[in-house]
Coordinates of C-alpha atoms (C1' of nucleotides) in Angstrom, one line a residue:
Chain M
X313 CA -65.9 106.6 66.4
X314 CA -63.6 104.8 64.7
X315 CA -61.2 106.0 62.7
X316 CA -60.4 104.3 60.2
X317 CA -58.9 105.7 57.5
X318 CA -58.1 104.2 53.8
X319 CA -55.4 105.6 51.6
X320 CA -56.9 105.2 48.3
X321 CA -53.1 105.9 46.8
X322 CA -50.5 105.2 48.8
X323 CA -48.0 108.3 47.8
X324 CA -44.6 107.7 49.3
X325 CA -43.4 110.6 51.3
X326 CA -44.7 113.1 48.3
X327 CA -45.7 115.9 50.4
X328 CA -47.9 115.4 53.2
X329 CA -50.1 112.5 53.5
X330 CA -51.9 114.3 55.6
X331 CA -55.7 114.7 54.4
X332 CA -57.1 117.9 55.7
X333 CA -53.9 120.4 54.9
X334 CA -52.3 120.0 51.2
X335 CA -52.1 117.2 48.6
X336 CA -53.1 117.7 45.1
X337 CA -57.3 117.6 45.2
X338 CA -57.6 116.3 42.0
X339 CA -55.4 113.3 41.9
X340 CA -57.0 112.4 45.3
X341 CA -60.5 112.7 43.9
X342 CA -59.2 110.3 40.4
X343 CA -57.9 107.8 43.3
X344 CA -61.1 107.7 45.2
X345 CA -63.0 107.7 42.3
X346 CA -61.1 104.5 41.3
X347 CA -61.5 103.2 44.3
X348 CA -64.9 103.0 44.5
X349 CA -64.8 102.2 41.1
X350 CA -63.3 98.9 41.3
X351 CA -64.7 98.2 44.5
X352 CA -68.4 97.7 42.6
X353 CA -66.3 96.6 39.4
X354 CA -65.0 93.7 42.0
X355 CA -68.5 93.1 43.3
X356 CA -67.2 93.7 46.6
X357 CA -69.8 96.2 46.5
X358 CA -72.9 94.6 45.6
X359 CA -75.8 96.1 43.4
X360 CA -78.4 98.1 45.7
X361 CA -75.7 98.8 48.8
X362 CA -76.2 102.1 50.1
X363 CA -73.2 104.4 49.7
X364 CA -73.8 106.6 52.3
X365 CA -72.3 110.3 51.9
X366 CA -70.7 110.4 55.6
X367 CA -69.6 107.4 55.4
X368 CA -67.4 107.5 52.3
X369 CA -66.3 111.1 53.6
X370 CA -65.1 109.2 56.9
X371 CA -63.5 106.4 55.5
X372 CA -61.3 108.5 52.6
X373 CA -60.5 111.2 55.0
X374 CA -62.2 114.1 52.8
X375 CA -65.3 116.1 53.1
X376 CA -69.5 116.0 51.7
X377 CA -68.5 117.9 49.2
X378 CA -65.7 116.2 47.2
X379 CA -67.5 112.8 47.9
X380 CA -70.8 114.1 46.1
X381 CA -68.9 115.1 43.5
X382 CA -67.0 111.6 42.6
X383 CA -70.8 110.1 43.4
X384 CA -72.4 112.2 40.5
X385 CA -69.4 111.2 38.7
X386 CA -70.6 107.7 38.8
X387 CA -74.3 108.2 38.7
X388 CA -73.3 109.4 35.2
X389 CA -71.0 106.8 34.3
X390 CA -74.6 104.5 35.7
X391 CA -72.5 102.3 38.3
X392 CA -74.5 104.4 41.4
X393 CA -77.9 105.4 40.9
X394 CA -78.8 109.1 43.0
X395 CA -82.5 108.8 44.2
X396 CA -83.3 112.1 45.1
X397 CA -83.6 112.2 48.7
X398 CA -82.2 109.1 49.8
X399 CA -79.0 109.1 48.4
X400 CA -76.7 106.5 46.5
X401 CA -76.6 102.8 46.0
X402 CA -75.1 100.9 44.1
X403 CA -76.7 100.3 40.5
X404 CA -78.9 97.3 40.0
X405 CA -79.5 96.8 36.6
X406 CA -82.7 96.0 35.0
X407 CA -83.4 93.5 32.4
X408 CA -83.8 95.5 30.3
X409 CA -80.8 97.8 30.6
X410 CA -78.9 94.6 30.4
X411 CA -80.3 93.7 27.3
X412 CA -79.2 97.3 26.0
X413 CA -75.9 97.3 27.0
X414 CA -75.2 94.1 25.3
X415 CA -76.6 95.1 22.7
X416 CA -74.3 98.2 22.6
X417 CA -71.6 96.2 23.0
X418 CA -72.4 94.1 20.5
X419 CA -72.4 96.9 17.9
X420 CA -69.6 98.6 19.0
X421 CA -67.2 96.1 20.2
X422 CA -67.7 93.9 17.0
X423 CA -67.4 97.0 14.5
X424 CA -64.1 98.2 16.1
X425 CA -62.6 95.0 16.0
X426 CA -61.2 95.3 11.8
X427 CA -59.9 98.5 12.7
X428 CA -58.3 97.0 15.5
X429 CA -56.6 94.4 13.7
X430 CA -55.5 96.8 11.2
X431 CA -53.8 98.9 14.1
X432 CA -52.4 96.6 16.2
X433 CA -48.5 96.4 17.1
X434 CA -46.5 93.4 18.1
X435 CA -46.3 95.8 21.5
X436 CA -49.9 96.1 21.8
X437 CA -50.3 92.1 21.2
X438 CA -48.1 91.4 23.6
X439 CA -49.5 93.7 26.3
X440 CA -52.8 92.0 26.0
X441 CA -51.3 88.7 26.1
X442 CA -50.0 89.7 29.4
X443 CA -53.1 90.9 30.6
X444 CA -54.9 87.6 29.2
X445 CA -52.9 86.4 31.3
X446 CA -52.9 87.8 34.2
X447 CA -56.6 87.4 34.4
X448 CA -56.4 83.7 33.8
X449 CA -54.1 83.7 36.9
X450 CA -56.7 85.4 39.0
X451 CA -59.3 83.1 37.7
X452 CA -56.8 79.9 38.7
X453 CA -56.3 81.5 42.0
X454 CA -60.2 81.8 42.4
X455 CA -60.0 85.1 42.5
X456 CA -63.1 86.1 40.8
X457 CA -63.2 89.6 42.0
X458 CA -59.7 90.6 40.1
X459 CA -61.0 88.1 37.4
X460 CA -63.8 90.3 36.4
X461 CA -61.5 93.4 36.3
X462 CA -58.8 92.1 34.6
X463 CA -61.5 91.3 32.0
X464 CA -63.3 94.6 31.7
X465 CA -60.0 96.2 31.6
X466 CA -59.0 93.7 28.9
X467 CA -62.2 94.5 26.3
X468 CA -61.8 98.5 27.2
X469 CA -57.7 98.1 26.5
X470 CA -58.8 96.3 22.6
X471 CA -61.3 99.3 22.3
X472 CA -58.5 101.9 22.7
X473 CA -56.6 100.2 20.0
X474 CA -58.9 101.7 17.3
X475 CA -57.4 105.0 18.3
X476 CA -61.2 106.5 18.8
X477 CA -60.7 108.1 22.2
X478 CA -64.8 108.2 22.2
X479 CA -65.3 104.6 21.2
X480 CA -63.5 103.5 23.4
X481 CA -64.4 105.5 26.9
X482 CA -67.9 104.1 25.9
X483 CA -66.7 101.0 25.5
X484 CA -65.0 101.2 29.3
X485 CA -68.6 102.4 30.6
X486 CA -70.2 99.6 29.1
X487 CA -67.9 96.9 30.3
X488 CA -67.9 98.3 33.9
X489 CA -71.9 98.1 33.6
X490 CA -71.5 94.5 32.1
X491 CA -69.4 93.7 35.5
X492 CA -72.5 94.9 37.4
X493 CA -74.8 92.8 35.3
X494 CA -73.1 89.9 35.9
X495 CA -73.4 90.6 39.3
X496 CA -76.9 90.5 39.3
X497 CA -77.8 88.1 36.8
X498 CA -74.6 85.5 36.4
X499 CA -74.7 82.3 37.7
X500 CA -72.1 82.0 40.2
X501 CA -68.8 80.0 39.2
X502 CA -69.3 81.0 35.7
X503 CA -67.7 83.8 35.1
X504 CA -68.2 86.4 32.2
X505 CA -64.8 85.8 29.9
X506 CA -63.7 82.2 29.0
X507 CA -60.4 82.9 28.9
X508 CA -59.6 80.7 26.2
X509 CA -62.0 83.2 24.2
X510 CA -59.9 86.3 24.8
X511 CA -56.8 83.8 23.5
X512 CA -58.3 82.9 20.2
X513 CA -59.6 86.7 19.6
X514 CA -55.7 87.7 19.7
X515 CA -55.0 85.0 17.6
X516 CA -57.3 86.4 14.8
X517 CA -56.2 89.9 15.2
X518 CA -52.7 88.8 15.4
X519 CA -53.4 87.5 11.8
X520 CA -54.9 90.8 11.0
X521 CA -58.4 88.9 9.7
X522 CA -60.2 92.0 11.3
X523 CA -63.4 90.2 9.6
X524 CA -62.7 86.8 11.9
X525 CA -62.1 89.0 15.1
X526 CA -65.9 90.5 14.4
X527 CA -67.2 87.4 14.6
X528 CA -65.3 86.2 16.8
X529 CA -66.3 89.0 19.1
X530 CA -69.7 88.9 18.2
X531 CA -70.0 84.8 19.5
X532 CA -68.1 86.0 22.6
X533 CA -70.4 88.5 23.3
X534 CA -73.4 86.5 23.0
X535 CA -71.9 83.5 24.6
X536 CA -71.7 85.6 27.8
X537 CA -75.1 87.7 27.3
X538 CA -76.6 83.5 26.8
X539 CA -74.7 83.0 30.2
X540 CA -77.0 85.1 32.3
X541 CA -79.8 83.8 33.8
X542 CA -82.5 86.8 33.6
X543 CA -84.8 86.7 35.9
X544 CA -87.3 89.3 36.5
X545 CA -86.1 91.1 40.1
X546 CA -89.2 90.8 42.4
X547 CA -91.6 92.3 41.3
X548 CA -92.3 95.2 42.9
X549 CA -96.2 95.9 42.6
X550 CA -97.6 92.7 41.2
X551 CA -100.6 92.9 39.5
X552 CA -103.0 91.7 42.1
X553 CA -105.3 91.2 38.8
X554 CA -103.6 89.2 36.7
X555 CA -102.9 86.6 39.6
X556 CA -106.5 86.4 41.3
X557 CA -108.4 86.5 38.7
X558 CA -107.2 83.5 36.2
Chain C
X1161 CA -89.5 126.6 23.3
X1162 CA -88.0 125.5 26.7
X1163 CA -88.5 127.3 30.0
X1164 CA -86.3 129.5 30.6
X1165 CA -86.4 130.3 34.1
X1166 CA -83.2 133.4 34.9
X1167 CA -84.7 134.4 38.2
X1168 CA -82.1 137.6 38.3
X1169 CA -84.4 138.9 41.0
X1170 CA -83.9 136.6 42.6
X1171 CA -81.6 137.9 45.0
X1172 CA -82.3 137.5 48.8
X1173 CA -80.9 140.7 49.8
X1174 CA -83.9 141.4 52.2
X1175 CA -83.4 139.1 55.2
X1176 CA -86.8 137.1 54.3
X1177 CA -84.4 134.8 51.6
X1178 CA -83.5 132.2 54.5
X1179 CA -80.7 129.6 52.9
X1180 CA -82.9 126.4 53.8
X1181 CA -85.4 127.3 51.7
X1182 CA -86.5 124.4 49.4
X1183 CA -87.8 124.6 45.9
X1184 CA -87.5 121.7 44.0
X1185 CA -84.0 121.9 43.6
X1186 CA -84.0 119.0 41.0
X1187 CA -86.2 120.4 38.3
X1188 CA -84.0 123.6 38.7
X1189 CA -81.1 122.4 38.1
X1190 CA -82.6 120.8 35.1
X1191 CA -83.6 123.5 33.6
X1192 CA -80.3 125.3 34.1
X1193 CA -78.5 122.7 32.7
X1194 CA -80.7 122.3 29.6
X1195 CA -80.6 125.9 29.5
X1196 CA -76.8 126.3 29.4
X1197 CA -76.3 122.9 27.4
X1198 CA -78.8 124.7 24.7
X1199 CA -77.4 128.1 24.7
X1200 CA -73.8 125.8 23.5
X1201 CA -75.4 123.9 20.9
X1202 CA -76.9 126.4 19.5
X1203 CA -73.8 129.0 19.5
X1204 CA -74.4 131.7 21.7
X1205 CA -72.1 130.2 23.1
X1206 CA -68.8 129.8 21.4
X1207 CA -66.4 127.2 22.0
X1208 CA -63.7 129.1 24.3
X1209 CA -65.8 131.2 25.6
X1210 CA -65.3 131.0 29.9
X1211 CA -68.0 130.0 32.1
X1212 CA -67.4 131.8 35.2
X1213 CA -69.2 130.1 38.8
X1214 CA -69.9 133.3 40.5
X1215 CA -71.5 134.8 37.2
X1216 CA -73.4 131.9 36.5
X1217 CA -74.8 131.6 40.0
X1218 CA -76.0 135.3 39.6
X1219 CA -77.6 134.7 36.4
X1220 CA -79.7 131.4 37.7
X1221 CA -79.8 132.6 41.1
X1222 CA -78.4 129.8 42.4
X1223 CA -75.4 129.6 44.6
X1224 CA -72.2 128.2 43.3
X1225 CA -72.6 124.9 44.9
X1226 CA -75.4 123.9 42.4
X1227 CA -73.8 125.8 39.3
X1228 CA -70.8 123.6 39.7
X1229 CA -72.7 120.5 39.9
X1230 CA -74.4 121.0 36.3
X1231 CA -70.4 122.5 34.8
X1232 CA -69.7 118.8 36.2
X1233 CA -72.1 117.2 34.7
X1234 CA -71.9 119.3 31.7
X1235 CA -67.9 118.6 31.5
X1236 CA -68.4 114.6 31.6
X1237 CA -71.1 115.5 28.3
X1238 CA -67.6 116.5 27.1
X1239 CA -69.9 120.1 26.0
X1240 CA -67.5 122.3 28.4
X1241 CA -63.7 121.7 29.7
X1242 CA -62.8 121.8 33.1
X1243 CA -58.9 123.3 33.8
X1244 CA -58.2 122.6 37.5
X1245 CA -57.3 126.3 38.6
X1246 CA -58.8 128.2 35.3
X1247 CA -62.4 127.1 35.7
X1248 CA -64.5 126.3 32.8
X1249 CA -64.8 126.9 29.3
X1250 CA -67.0 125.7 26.4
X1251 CA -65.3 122.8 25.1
X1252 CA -63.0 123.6 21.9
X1253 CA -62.8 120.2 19.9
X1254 CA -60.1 119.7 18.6
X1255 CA -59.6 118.1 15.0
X1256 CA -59.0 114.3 16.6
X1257 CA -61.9 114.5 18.6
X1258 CA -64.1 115.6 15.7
X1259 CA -63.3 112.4 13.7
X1260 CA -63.8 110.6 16.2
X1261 CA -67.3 112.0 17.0
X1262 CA -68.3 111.0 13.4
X1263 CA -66.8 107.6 13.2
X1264 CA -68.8 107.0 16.1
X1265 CA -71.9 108.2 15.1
X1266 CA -71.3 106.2 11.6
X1267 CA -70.8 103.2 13.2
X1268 CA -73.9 103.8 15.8
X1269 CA -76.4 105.7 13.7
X1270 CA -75.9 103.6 10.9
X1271 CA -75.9 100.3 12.7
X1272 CA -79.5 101.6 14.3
X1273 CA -81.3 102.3 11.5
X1274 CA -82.2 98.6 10.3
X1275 CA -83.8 98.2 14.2
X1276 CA -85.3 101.5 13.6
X1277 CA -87.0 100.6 10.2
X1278 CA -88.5 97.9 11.8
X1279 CA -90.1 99.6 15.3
X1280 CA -90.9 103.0 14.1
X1281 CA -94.7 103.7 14.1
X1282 CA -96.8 105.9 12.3
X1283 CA -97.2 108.3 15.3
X1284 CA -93.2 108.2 15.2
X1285 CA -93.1 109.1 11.7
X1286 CA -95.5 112.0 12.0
X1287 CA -93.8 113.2 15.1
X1288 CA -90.7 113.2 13.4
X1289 CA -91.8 114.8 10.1
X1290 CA -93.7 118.0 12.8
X1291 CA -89.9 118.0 13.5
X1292 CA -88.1 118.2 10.6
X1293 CA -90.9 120.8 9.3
X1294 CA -90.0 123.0 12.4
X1295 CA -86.3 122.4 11.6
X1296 CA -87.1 123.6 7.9
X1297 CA -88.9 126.2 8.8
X1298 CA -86.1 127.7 11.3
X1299 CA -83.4 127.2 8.4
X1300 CA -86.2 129.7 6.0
X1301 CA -86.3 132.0 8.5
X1302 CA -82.8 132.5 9.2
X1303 CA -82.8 131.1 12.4
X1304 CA -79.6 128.6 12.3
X1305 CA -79.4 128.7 16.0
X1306 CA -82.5 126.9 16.1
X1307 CA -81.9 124.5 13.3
X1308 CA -78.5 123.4 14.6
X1309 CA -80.7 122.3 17.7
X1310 CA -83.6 121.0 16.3
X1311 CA -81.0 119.1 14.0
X1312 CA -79.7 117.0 16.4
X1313 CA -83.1 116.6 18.2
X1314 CA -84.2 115.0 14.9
X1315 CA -80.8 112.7 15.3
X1316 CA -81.7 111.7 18.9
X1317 CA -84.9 111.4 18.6
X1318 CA -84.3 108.8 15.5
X1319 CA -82.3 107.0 18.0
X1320 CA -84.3 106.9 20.8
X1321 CA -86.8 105.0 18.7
X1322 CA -84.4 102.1 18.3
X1323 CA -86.0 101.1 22.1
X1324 CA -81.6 101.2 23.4
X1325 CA -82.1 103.7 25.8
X1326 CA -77.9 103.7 26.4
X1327 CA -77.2 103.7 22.4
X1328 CA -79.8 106.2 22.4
X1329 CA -78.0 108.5 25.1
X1330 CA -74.6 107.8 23.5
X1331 CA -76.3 109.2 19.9
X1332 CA -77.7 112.4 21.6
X1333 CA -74.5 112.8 23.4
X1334 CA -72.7 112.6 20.2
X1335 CA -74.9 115.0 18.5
X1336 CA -74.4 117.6 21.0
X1337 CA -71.0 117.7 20.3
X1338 CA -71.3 117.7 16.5
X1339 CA -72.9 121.3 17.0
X1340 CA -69.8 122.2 18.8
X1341 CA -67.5 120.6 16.2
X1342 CA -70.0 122.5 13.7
X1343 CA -69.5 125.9 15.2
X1344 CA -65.8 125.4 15.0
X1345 CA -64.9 123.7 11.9
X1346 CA -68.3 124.5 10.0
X1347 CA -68.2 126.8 6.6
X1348 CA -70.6 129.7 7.7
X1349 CA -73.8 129.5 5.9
X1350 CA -73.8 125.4 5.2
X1351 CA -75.6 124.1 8.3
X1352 CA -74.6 120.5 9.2
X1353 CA -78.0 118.9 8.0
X1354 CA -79.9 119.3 5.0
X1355 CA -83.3 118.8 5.5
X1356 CA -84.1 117.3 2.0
X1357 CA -81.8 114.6 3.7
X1358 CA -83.8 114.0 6.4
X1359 CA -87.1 114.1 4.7
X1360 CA -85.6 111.2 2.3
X1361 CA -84.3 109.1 5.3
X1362 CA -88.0 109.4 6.5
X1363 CA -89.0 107.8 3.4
X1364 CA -86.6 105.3 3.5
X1365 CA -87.9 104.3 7.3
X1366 CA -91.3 104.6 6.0
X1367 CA -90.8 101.9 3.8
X1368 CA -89.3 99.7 6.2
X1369 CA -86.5 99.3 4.3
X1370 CA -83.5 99.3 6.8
X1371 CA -80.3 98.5 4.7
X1372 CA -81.0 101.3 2.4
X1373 CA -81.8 104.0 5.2
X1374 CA -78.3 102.7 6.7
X1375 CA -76.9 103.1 3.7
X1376 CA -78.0 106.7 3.4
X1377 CA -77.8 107.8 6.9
X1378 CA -73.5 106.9 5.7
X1379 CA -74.1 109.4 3.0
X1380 CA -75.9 111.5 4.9
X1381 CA -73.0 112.0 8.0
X1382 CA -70.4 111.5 5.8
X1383 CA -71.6 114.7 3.4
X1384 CA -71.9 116.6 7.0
X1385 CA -68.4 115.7 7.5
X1386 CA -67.2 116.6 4.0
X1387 CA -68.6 120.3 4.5
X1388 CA -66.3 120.8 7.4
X1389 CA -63.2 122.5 6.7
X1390 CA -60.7 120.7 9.3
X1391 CA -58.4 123.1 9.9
X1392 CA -55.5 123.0 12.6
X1393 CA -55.9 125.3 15.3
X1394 CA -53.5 127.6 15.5
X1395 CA -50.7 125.6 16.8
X1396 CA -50.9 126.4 20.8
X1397 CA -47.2 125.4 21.3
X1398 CA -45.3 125.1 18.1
X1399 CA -42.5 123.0 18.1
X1400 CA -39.2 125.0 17.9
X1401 CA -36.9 122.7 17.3
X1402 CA -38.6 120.9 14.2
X1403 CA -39.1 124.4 13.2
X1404 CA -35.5 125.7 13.4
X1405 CA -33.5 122.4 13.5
X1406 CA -34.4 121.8 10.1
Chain Q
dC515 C1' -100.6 91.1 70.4
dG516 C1' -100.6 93.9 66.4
dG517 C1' -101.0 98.2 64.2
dG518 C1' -100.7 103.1 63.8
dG519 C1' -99.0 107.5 64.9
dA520 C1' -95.7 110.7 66.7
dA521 C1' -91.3 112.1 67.9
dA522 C1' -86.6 111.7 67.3
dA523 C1' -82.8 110.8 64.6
dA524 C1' -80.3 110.3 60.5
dG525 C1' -79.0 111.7 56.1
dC526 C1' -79.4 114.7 52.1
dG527 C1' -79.6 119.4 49.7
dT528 C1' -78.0 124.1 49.7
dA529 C1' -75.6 128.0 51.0
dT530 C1' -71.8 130.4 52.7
dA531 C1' -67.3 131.2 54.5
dC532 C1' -62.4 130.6 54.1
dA533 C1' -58.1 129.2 52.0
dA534 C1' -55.0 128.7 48.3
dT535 C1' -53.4 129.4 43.7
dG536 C1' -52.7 131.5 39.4
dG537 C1' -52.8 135.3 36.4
dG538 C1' -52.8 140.2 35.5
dC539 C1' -50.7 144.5 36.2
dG540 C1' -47.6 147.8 37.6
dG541 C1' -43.1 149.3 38.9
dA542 C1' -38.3 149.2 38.5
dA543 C1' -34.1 148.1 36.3
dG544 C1' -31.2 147.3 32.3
Chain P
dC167 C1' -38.5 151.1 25.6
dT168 C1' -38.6 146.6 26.8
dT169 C1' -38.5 143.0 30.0
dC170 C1' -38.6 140.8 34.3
dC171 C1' -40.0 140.3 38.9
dG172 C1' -43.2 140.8 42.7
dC173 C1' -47.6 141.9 44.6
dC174 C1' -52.6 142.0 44.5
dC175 C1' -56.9 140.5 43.0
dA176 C1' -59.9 137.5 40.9
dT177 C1' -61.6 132.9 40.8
dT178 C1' -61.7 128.3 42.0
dG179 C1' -61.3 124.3 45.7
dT180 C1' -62.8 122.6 50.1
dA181 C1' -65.1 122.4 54.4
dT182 C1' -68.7 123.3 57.4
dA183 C1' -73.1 124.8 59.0
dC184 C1' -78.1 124.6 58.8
dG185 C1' -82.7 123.3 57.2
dC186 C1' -85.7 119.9 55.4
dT187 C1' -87.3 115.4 54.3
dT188 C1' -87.6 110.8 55.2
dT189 C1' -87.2 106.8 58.0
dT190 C1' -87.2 104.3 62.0
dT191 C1' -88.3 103.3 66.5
dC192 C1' -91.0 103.3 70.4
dC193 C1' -95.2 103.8 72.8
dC194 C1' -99.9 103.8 73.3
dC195 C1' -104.3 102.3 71.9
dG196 C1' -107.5 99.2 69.9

DNA sequence: CGGGGAAAAAGCGTATACAATGGGCGGAAG
DNA sequence: CTTCCGCCCATTGTATACGCTTTTTCCCCG
């Protein structure tokens, strides 16, 4: 019925814009992939939306196919969650998983942080900065949903600085699943990042006291994880026991 | 011993095969993927060697549609490479990515064991020592293939017991590709593991002393990584003007 | 008026068909 | 004899069609 139709690039006059004849497959699948992506990054899809396969193959102008394929992309990378005959939904994470992913990121972020500050460049400082930045913009602007990005894509840009390509795509996986924590568990008009944190944590790695930035890293960390309030979801089968027969 | 399941005669040339017919298609493709993700870590299949769709669908007896599913899932495990118009191949790591692979399993392995020290049980222990007999008794009998696996099951497994079910994942995941960085860079007839190690960093857990099976899980990767002989491939495009401009 | 069952509809899983591209091989020319 | 160019085939990329399962809605019965 209707027809619309979203671009997920724009390309200017590259070819044919034209979905059903040419244009390269595989940058159109990264762009879609993206674009969902940052859509659940962004919270503007929320944890336990359905993601319908016709749908998304309507609204992006491909077919089934190449739509199952970015969806088992990101069933993998745990932002979608494929139950077997119903299809995908956005991830809600568990209490549990929560706990482990900070967790994670409490090991890996903290332990790459001295050889980050050994690595870093005055052009890598000052990228950051800008992105500190930036997100501090989107936060002033109330812009939460950039906000959160800017941030992921802040802690996944320090993790590439250790020059461990493996680190650091982990790294990216487990801030996009901290974004869909948050979403679940944060208390609204307190976002993840204090800026000021991500200010101070250049400062020490400016200074190349890789030791500070740890701990530095490590308070942040916990300082958000403390941030959540986790409540058990609804329970889904109560124990009928337990309740009736205190 | 894992199912194999290569239905070969499984071909519906008779018209009774209708193309609706349901199985459960999950457990299938399960088992095809363990079965191909096994047959790489434990080097019958070589790094390079080409996965063709069409043979791979004969072999399971599924069509290509589910084959390309698992070489997806299998390329995101980083155990095969996916060229865009060349299909895929079993994932040839290069020298980069195998430091990489072991910084990151020192920083995770090592930073689990203290956790692990504390939770593992005695059913863990003897579970784990049934394992690292089996894995001794492959390595008597000659059977490296075996051994690589059971190897890295003994790493996961280790893991897994840390209760991080993502850390865990990201250690197995890391394994996986050790065998492949084994199969490339490895001296023929010094397996990764040796399983006196092993038994000792039992002991360690045993003890409940975490710091010192940390300490000696370092050793233990870092002597893995020491027996590798980290040679360049041979350069795929030499550069010809460093060569001849100097 | 509420609940249960049946039928229809909607959505997912799989296979197959078709198109496009890249590489291999052969022929021709230098 | 070697090298380059062009054509054919092999193999992947994409779409579509079809069956099956699940869910939802509606109607009938209690």
């Amino acid at each position: 019925m209707s027809q619309r139709q979203v671009d997920a690039e724009r390309k200017p006059a590259s070819g044919s814009g034209r979905p059903g004849k040419n244009g390269d497959g595989a940058e159109r699948h990264e762009a879609i992939h993206r674009s969902i992506s940052d859509a659940i990054i962004e919270h503007r899809l929320k944890p336990g939306a359905r993601l319908r396969e016709d749908a998304l193959s309507e609204v992006f102008g491909i077919s089934r196919t190449g739509i199952r394929k970015i969806l088992q992309r990101l069933a993998l990378e745990q932002l979608v969650t494929l139950t077997p005959r119903r299809g995908a939904s956005v991830t809600r994470p568990t209490a549990e998983e929560a706990k482990d992913v900070f967790d994670a990121r409490q090991m890996v972020e903290c332990g790459l942080m001295p050889e980050v500050a050994r690595r870093i460049t005055a052009a890598d400082l000052e990228r950051l900065r800008d992105m500190e930045r930036e997100e501090r913009q989107a936060l002033k602007a109330g812009e939460q949903s950039s906000a959160i990005k800017l941030s992921a894509a802040f802690h996944g840009e320090l993790a590439r600085l250790s020059g461990n390509a493996t680190l650091a795509a982990f790294v990216e996986q487990l801030c996009s699943r901290s974004s869909l924590i948050l979403a679940v568990y944060g208390n609204a008009g307190h976002l993840g990042c204090e800026s000021h944190d991500h200010d101070a944590l250049l400062r020490h790695l400016e200074q190349g006291d890789g030791e500070r930035a740890r701990a530095f890293m490590s308070r942040h960390l916990k300082a958000i994880e403390a941030s959540l309030s986790i409540h058990e979801p609804e329970d889904e089968s109560p124990d009928l026991y337990e309740i009736f027969s205190g």
